[in-house]
PDB file of C-alpha atoms in Angstrom:
ATOM      1  CA  GLY A1449      -0.045  -0.035   0.023  1.00 73.00           C
ATOM      2  CA  ARG A1450       0.918   3.763  -0.216  1.00 68.00           C
ATOM      3  CA  THR A1451       1.932   4.016   3.362  1.00 72.00           C
ATOM      4  CA  ALA A1452       3.925   0.825   3.561  1.00 76.00           C
ATOM      5  CA  ARG A1453       7.643   1.092   4.330  1.00 75.00           C
ATOM      6  CA  GLY A1454       8.669  -1.630   1.821  1.00 78.00           C
ATOM      7  CA  ALA A1455      11.590  -4.110   2.074  1.00 75.00           C
ATOM      8  CA  PRO A1456      15.125  -3.243   2.741  1.00 72.00           C
ATOM      9  CA  ILE A1457      16.940  -3.337  -0.656  1.00 69.00           C
ATOM     10  CA  PRO A1458      19.956  -5.361   0.713  1.00 67.00           C
ATOM     11  CA  SER A1459      17.507  -8.266   1.655  1.00 68.00           C
ATOM     12  CA  VAL A1460      16.414  -8.669  -2.042  1.00 65.00           C
ATOM     13  CA  LEU A1461      19.330  -7.535  -4.023  1.00 70.00           C
ATOM     14  CA  PRO A1462      23.023  -8.054  -3.619  1.00 68.00           C
ATOM     15  CA  VAL A1463      24.078  -4.598  -2.626  1.00 71.00           C
ATOM     16  CA  LYS A1464      25.926  -3.325   0.439  1.00 69.00           C
ATOM     17  CA  SER A1465      24.001  -1.853   3.288  1.00 67.00           C
ATOM     18  CA  ASP A1466      25.422   1.605   2.697  1.00 69.00           C
ATOM     19  CA  ASP A1467      24.749   1.579  -1.051  1.00 73.00           C
ATOM     20  CA  VAL A1468      21.952   3.765  -2.633  1.00 76.00           C
ATOM     21  CA  ILE A1469      19.963   2.628  -5.661  1.00 77.00           C
ATOM     22  CA  THR A1470      19.806   5.604  -8.089  1.00 78.00           C
ATOM     23  CA  SER A1471      18.138   4.149 -11.044  1.00 79.00           C
ATOM     24  CA  VAL A1472      16.166   0.943 -12.198  1.00 80.00           C
ATOM     25  CA  LEU A1473      16.528   0.212 -15.981  1.00 81.00           C
ATOM     26  CA  PRO A1474      14.317  -2.390 -17.636  1.00 84.00           C
ATOM     27  CA  VAL A1475      16.098  -4.379 -20.246  1.00 84.00           C
ATOM     28  CA  SER A1476      14.340  -7.035 -22.597  1.00 83.00           C
ATOM     29  CA  GLU A1477      17.404  -7.584 -24.836  1.00 86.00           C
ATOM     30  CA  PHE A1478      21.044  -6.527 -25.183  1.00 87.00           C
ATOM     31  CA  SER A1479      20.938  -4.881 -28.544  1.00 85.00           C
ATOM     32  CA  LYS A1480      24.288  -3.998 -30.216  1.00 86.00           C
ATOM     33  CA  ASN A1481      22.799  -0.680 -31.282  1.00 89.00           C
ATOM     34  CA  GLU A1482      21.914   0.459 -27.841  1.00 93.00           C
ATOM     35  CA  PHE A1483      23.931   2.119 -25.209  1.00 94.00           C
ATOM     36  CA  ILE A1484      23.634   3.000 -21.469  1.00 93.00           C
ATOM     37  CA  VAL A1485      24.199   6.729 -20.791  1.00 95.00           C
ATOM     38  CA  LEU A1486      25.249   7.467 -17.153  1.00 94.00           C
ATOM     39  CA  ALA A1487      25.431  10.908 -15.555  1.00 95.00           C
ATOM     40  CA  THR A1488      26.766  12.195 -12.234  1.00 95.00           C
ATOM     41  CA  GLU A1489      25.900  14.914  -9.924  1.00 95.00           C
ATOM     42  CA  TYR A1490      29.029  16.762 -10.668  1.00 96.00           C
ATOM     43  CA  GLY A1491      28.459  16.771 -14.369  1.00 95.00           C
ATOM     44  CA  TRP A1492      30.422  13.695 -15.738  1.00 96.00           C
ATOM     45  CA  ILE A1493      28.833  11.647 -18.389  1.00 96.00           C
ATOM     46  CA  LYS A1494      29.644   8.449 -20.124  1.00 95.00           C
ATOM     47  CA  LYS A1495      28.203   6.073 -22.843  1.00 94.00           C
ATOM     48  CA  THR A1496      28.757   2.363 -22.602  1.00 92.00           C
ATOM     49  CA  PRO A1497      27.389  -0.418 -25.049  1.00 91.00           C
ATOM     50  CA  LEU A1498      24.499  -2.127 -23.393  1.00 90.00           C
ATOM     51  CA  ALA A1499      26.006  -5.479 -24.430  1.00 87.00           C
ATOM     52  CA  ALA A1500      28.755  -4.913 -21.944  1.00 86.00           C
ATOM     53  CA  PHE A1501      26.324  -5.612 -19.128  1.00 82.00           C
ATOM     54  CA  GLU A1502      24.973  -8.755 -20.656  1.00 82.00           C
ATOM     55  CA  LYS A1503      26.857 -11.370 -18.519  1.00 81.00           C
ATOM     56  CA  LEU A1504      26.164  -9.927 -15.041  1.00 75.00           C
ATOM     57  CA  THR A1505      26.953 -11.998 -12.031  1.00 71.00           C
ATOM     58  CA  GLN A1506      25.449 -11.986  -8.499  1.00 68.00           C
ATOM     59  CA  ARG A1507      28.365  -9.826  -7.328  1.00 71.00           C
ATOM     60  CA  GLY A1508      27.501  -7.149  -9.965  1.00 73.00           C
ATOM     61  CA  LEU A1509      29.789  -5.209 -12.112  1.00 75.00           C
ATOM     62  CA  ILE A1510      31.475  -1.793 -11.755  1.00 79.00           C
ATOM     63  CA  ILE A1511      29.656   0.653 -13.865  1.00 82.00           C
ATOM     64  CA  ALA A1512      31.647   3.784 -13.565  1.00 85.00           C
ATOM     65  CA  THR A1513      34.592   5.395 -11.586  1.00 85.00           C
ATOM     66  CA  LEU A1514      33.539   8.253  -9.391  1.00 88.00           C
ATOM     67  CA  ALA A1515      35.396  11.221  -8.036  1.00 88.00           C
ATOM     68  CA  ASP A1516      35.334  11.881  -4.314  1.00 89.00           C
ATOM     69  CA  GLY A1517      31.991  13.067  -3.221  1.00 90.00           C
ATOM     70  CA  ASP A1518      30.373  12.459  -6.603  1.00 90.00           C
ATOM     71  CA  ARG A1519      27.251  10.444  -7.061  1.00 91.00           C
ATOM     72  CA  LEU A1520      25.802   8.451 -10.066  1.00 91.00           C
ATOM     73  CA  ASN A1521      22.268   9.706 -10.315  1.00 92.00           C
ATOM     74  CA  TRP A1522      21.064   8.910 -13.867  1.00 93.00           C
ATOM     75  CA  CYS A1523      21.170   5.826 -16.090  1.00 92.00           C
ATOM     76  CA  GLU A1524      19.163   5.633 -19.447  1.00 93.00           C
ATOM     77  CA  LYS A1525      19.267   3.698 -22.584  1.00 93.00           C
ATOM     78  CA  CYS A1526      19.956   5.402 -25.896  1.00 94.00           C
ATOM     79  CA  THR A1527      21.022   5.130 -29.572  1.00 95.00           C
ATOM     80  CA  ASP A1528      23.258   7.156 -31.726  1.00 95.00           C
ATOM     81  CA  ASN A1529      20.165   8.735 -33.211  1.00 96.00           C
ATOM     82  CA  ASP A1530      19.070  10.331 -29.913  1.00 97.00           C
ATOM     83  CA  ASP A1531      20.155  13.694 -28.276  1.00 97.00           C
ATOM     84  CA  ILE A1532      21.096  14.086 -24.452  1.00 97.00           C
ATOM     85  CA  LEU A1533      19.495  16.910 -22.522  1.00 97.00           C
ATOM     86  CA  VAL A1534      21.201  17.859 -19.122  1.00 97.00           C
ATOM     87  CA  GLY A1535      19.938  20.404 -16.797  1.00 96.00           C
ATOM     88  CA  SER A1536      21.594  22.109 -13.724  1.00 96.00           C
ATOM     89  CA  THR A1537      19.984  22.990 -10.369  1.00 96.00           C
ATOM     90  CA  ARG A1538      20.763  26.629 -11.050  1.00 96.00           C
ATOM     91  CA  GLY A1539      18.601  26.809 -14.185  1.00 95.00           C
ATOM     92  CA  GLN A1540      20.965  25.971 -17.068  1.00 96.00           C
ATOM     93  CA  ALA A1541      20.655  23.334 -19.732  1.00 97.00           C
ATOM     94  CA  THR A1542      22.624  21.872 -22.663  1.00 97.00           C
ATOM     95  CA  ARG A1543      21.702  19.598 -25.376  1.00 97.00           C
ATOM     96  CA  PHE A1544      24.094  17.462 -27.554  1.00 96.00           C
ATOM     97  CA  LYS A1545      24.080  14.526 -29.795  1.00 97.00           C
ATOM     98  CA  ALA A1546      24.382  11.103 -28.262  1.00 96.00           C
ATOM     99  CA  ALA A1547      26.624  10.088 -31.172  1.00 95.00           C
ATOM    100  CA  ASP A1548      29.141  12.722 -29.995  1.00 93.00           C
ATOM    101  CA  LEU A1549      29.693  10.715 -26.873  1.00 92.00           C
ATOM    102  CA  ARG A1550      32.527   8.164 -27.608  1.00 92.00           C
ATOM    103  CA  PRO A1551      31.753   4.754 -26.127  1.00 91.00           C
ATOM    104  CA  THR A1552      33.890   3.905 -23.175  1.00 88.00           C
ATOM    105  CA  ALA A1553      34.524   0.903 -20.961  1.00 83.00           C
ATOM    106  CA  ARG A1554      32.588   0.249 -17.807  1.00 81.00           C
ATOM    107  CA  THR A1555      35.196   1.395 -15.504  1.00 82.00           C
ATOM    108  CA  SER A1556      35.985   4.753 -17.167  1.00 85.00           C
ATOM    109  CA  ARG A1557      35.005   7.952 -15.595  1.00 87.00           C
ATOM    110  CA  GLY A1558      33.601   9.554 -18.654  1.00 89.00           C
ATOM    111  CA  VAL A1559      33.656  13.239 -19.846  1.00 94.00           C
ATOM    112  CA  LYS A1560      32.170  16.642 -18.799  1.00 95.00           C
ATOM    113  CA  SER A1561      28.523  16.945 -19.947  1.00 94.00           C
ATOM    114  CA  MET A1562      28.457  20.705 -19.236  1.00 95.00           C
ATOM    115  CA  THR A1563      30.513  23.377 -17.465  1.00 95.00           C
ATOM    116  CA  LEU A1564      29.094  24.177 -14.000  1.00 95.00           C
ATOM    117  CA  LYS A1565      29.503  27.354 -12.050  1.00 94.00           C
ATOM    118  CA  LYS A1566      30.523  27.163  -8.467  1.00 93.00           C
ATOM    119  CA  GLY A1567      27.928  25.756  -6.294  1.00 93.00           C
ATOM    120  CA  ASP A1568      25.904  24.246  -9.168  1.00 95.00           C
ATOM    121  CA  THR A1569      25.237  20.571  -9.855  1.00 96.00           C
ATOM    122  CA  ILE A1570      23.269  18.415 -12.330  1.00 97.00           C
ATOM    123  CA  ALA A1571      19.739  18.435 -11.610  1.00 96.00           C
ATOM    124  CA  ASP A1572      18.445  15.825 -14.406  1.00 95.00           C
ATOM    125  CA  MET A1573      19.480  14.019 -17.519  1.00 96.00           C
ATOM    126  CA  ASN A1574      17.132  13.072 -20.292  1.00 96.00           C
ATOM    127  CA  VAL A1575      17.517  11.060 -23.559  1.00 96.00           C
ATOM    128  CA  LEU A1576      15.626  13.121 -26.256  1.00 96.00           C
ATOM    129  CA  ARG A1577      14.031  11.194 -29.186  1.00 95.00           C
ATOM    130  CA  LYS A1578      12.683  12.592 -32.377  1.00 92.00           C
ATOM    131  CA  GLU A1579       9.195  12.331 -31.187  1.00 93.00           C
ATOM    132  CA  ASP A1580       9.728  14.087 -27.964  1.00 95.00           C
ATOM    133  CA  LYS A1581       8.092  17.529 -27.809  1.00 95.00           C
ATOM    134  CA  PHE A1582       7.913  18.773 -24.254  1.00 96.00           C
ATOM    135  CA  VAL A1583      10.210  19.166 -21.339  1.00 96.00           C
ATOM    136  CA  LEU A1584       8.746  19.706 -17.880  1.00 96.00           C
ATOM    137  CA  VAL A1585      10.813  21.892 -15.655  1.00 96.00           C
ATOM    138  CA  VAL A1586       9.834  21.954 -11.902  1.00 96.00           C
ATOM    139  CA  THR A1587      11.673  23.797  -9.051  1.00 95.00           C
ATOM    140  CA  THR A1588      12.132  22.718  -5.396  1.00 95.00           C
ATOM    141  CA  GLU A1589       9.730  25.439  -4.415  1.00 94.00           C
ATOM    142  CA  GLY A1590       6.944  24.288  -6.568  1.00 93.00           C
ATOM    143  CA  TYR A1591       7.051  26.300  -9.810  1.00 94.00           C
ATOM    144  CA  GLY A1592       7.033  24.767 -13.229  1.00 95.00           C
ATOM    145  CA  LYS A1593       6.340  24.946 -16.902  1.00 96.00           C
ATOM    146  CA  ARG A1594       6.475  22.973 -20.154  1.00 96.00           C
ATOM    147  CA  VAL A1595       9.049  23.985 -22.564  1.00 97.00           C
ATOM    148  CA  LEU A1596       9.283  22.902 -26.295  1.00 97.00           C
ATOM    149  CA  THR A1597      12.192  20.678 -26.780  1.00 96.00           C
ATOM    150  CA  GLU A1598      13.112  22.579 -29.946  1.00 96.00           C
ATOM    151  CA  GLU A1599      13.894  25.616 -27.829  1.00 96.00           C
ATOM    152  CA  PHE A1600      16.956  23.642 -26.596  1.00 96.00           C
ATOM    153  CA  ARG A1601      19.145  23.741 -29.805  1.00 94.00           C
ATOM    154  CA  THR A1602      21.852  21.177 -30.218  1.00 94.00           C
ATOM    155  CA  THR A1603      25.361  22.443 -29.235  1.00 94.00           C
ATOM    156  CA  ALA A1604      28.758  20.838 -28.411  1.00 93.00           C
ATOM    157  CA  ARG A1605      29.057  18.873 -25.349  1.00 93.00           C
ATOM    158  CA  GLY A1606      30.888  20.574 -22.433  1.00 93.00           C
ATOM    159  CA  GLY A1607      29.506  24.075 -22.818  1.00 93.00           C
ATOM    160  CA  SER A1608      27.867  26.181 -20.118  1.00 93.00           C
ATOM    161  CA  GLY A1609      24.297  25.656 -21.679  1.00 94.00           C
ATOM    162  CA  VAL A1610      21.439  28.027 -21.924  1.00 96.00           C
ATOM    163  CA  ILE A1611      18.824  29.348 -19.644  1.00 96.00           C
ATOM    164  CA  ALA A1612      16.132  26.640 -18.783  1.00 96.00           C
ATOM    165  CA  ILE A1613      14.138  28.614 -16.347  1.00 95.00           C
ATOM    166  CA  LYS A1614      14.297  31.942 -14.540  1.00 95.00           C
ATOM    167  CA  PHE A1615      13.680  31.765 -10.746  1.00 94.00           C
ATOM    168  CA  LYS A1616      10.897  34.069  -9.288  1.00 90.00           C
ATOM    169  CA  ALA A1617      12.196  37.244  -7.633  1.00 88.00           C
ATOM    170  CA  GLY A1618      13.058  36.808  -4.124  1.00 87.00           C
ATOM    171  CA  ARG A1619      13.328  32.986  -4.419  1.00 88.00           C
ATOM    172  CA  VAL A1620      17.147  33.020  -3.709  1.00 88.00           C
ATOM    173  CA  ASP A1621      17.063  29.375  -2.525  1.00 91.00           C
ATOM    174  CA  ASP A1622      15.012  27.932  -5.321  1.00 93.00           C
ATOM    175  CA  ARG A1623      16.591  25.361  -7.635  1.00 95.00           C
ATOM    176  CA  ILE A1624      15.530  23.037 -10.481  1.00 95.00           C
ATOM    177  CA  SER A1625      14.250  19.789  -8.939  1.00 95.00           C
ATOM    178  CA  THR A1626      13.253  17.962 -12.030  1.00 94.00           C
ATOM    179  CA  MET A1627      13.634  18.538 -15.939  1.00 95.00           C
ATOM    180  CA  ARG A1628      11.796  15.662 -17.487  1.00 94.00           C
ATOM    181  CA  VAL A1629      10.643  14.741 -21.043  1.00 96.00           C
ATOM    182  CA  VAL A1630       6.812  14.488 -21.041  1.00 95.00           C
ATOM    183  CA  ASN A1631       3.847  13.989 -23.380  1.00 93.00           C
ATOM    184  CA  GLU A1632       0.833  16.352 -23.284  1.00 92.00           C
ATOM    185  CA  ASP A1633      -1.555  13.494 -22.370  1.00 94.00           C
ATOM    186  CA  ASP A1634       0.631  12.358 -19.494  1.00 95.00           C
ATOM    187  CA  GLU A1635      -0.156  12.780 -15.759  1.00 95.00           C
ATOM    188  CA  ILE A1636       2.536  13.350 -13.170  1.00 94.00           C
ATOM    189  CA  LEU A1637       3.020  12.671  -9.470  1.00 94.00           C
ATOM    190  CA  LEU A1638       4.821  15.644  -7.621  1.00 93.00           C
ATOM    191  CA  ILE A1639       6.365  14.217  -4.397  1.00 94.00           C
ATOM    192  CA  THR A1640       7.849  16.480  -1.658  1.00 92.00           C
ATOM    193  CA  SER A1641      10.699  15.800   0.642  1.00 92.00           C
ATOM    194  CA  GLN A1642       8.103  15.510   3.611  1.00 91.00           C
ATOM    195  CA  GLY A1643       6.005  12.801   1.799  1.00 89.00           C
ATOM    196  CA  VAL A1644       3.218  14.744   0.220  1.00 90.00           C
ATOM    197  CA  ILE A1645       2.128  13.414  -3.193  1.00 92.00           C
ATOM    198  CA  VAL A1646       0.048  15.452  -5.658  1.00 92.00           C
ATOM    199  CA  ARG A1647      -1.323  14.116  -9.029  1.00 93.00           C
ATOM    200  CA  GLN A1648      -1.623  16.548 -11.835  1.00 92.00           C
ATOM    201  CA  LYS A1649      -2.260  16.575 -15.694  1.00 95.00           C
ATOM    202  CA  VAL A1650       0.685  17.686 -17.823  1.00 95.00           C
ATOM    203  CA  SER A1651      -1.803  19.555 -20.150  1.00 95.00           C
ATOM    204  CA  ASP A1652      -2.808  21.780 -17.246  1.00 95.00           C
ATOM    205  CA  ILE A1653       0.763  23.028 -16.815  1.00 95.00           C
ATOM    206  CA  SER A1654       1.374  26.089 -19.228  1.00 95.00           C
ATOM    207  CA  CYS A1655       3.766  25.849 -22.107  1.00 96.00           C
ATOM    208  CA  GLN A1656       6.323  28.787 -21.787  1.00 95.00           C
ATOM    209  CA  GLY A1657       9.642  29.836 -23.191  1.00 95.00           C
ATOM    210  CA  ARG A1658      13.013  28.907 -21.627  1.00 94.00           C
ATOM    211  CA  ALA A1659      13.370  32.319 -19.923  1.00 94.00           C
ATOM    212  CA  ALA A1660      10.053  32.212 -18.297  1.00 95.00           C
ATOM    213  CA  THR A1661       9.665  31.800 -14.594  1.00 95.00           C
ATOM    214  CA  GLY A1662       6.857  29.244 -14.679  1.00 94.00           C
ATOM    215  CA  VAL A1663       3.638  29.026 -12.633  1.00 94.00           C
ATOM    216  CA  LEU A1664       2.836  27.480  -9.287  1.00 93.00           C
ATOM    217  CA  VAL A1665       2.216  23.840  -9.791  1.00 93.00           C
ATOM    218  CA  GLN A1666       2.385  22.714  -6.149  1.00 91.00           C
ATOM    219  CA  LYS A1667       2.059  24.642  -2.960  1.00 91.00           C
ATOM    220  CA  VAL A1668       5.231  23.826  -0.881  1.00 92.00           C
ATOM    221  CA  ASP A1669       5.683  24.819   2.874  1.00 91.00           C
ATOM    222  CA  VAL A1670       9.151  26.236   2.332  1.00 90.00           C
ATOM    223  CA  ARG A1671       9.285  27.564   5.858  1.00 90.00           C
ATOM    224  CA  SER A1672       9.000  24.030   7.347  1.00 92.00           C
ATOM    225  CA  GLY A1673      11.885  22.808   5.145  1.00 91.00           C
ATOM    226  CA  ASP A1674       9.680  21.047   2.516  1.00 93.00           C
ATOM    227  CA  SER A1675      10.630  20.946  -1.119  1.00 94.00           C
ATOM    228  CA  ILE A1676       9.697  19.218  -4.324  1.00 93.00           C
ATOM    229  CA  SER A1677      12.014  16.119  -4.265  1.00 91.00           C
ATOM    230  CA  THR A1678      11.023  14.232  -7.392  1.00 89.00           C
ATOM    231  CA  VAL A1679       8.370  14.224 -10.136  1.00 90.00           C
TER     232      VAL A1679
END
């Protein structure tokens, strides 16, 4: 049920007690034309052939090498026909071709996805396909909007990116929480750090330009320390 705590991950999967599951990726076949794209909080990204993970053992395999303090937060499947969209917590985003990422081995660290300013980190990573039309941008303080994917032009990997959202005046602590590809007929669940869940239609969230501040999509009790944690 909704209020159940669930089972401890180490009791059902061979992971250490201090490990954290950051992504679950369903795979039906290990196609030679598909890759896994991995992105970290500090902006590193890598692309590894999906076939490299076909022979997994119960002990698992090393999937990436991380710098001290960095975390692997995103894992998606892609092909060389797709684009990668990366957004930062301070409102920047960059889009580049997946084909521009050179495939690397499982143990590699990868390359820089975008140049981050001091104090900035990656908020989200998406694989963009030709049919994808909208990106949903939601901030930690509950503001959000839809943006046409075509507004994020394809550039070279590693740049500083373009504005994805302008934060409301006076909201000095607001940050991007989620930057997710959506369809107009989708419904979303907005989940706060204090466990409040709200269901909303994507079509009810206005479509605005990159430089717009968005609208209030979920009231968040910022004074009590609550924030949008995931969508």
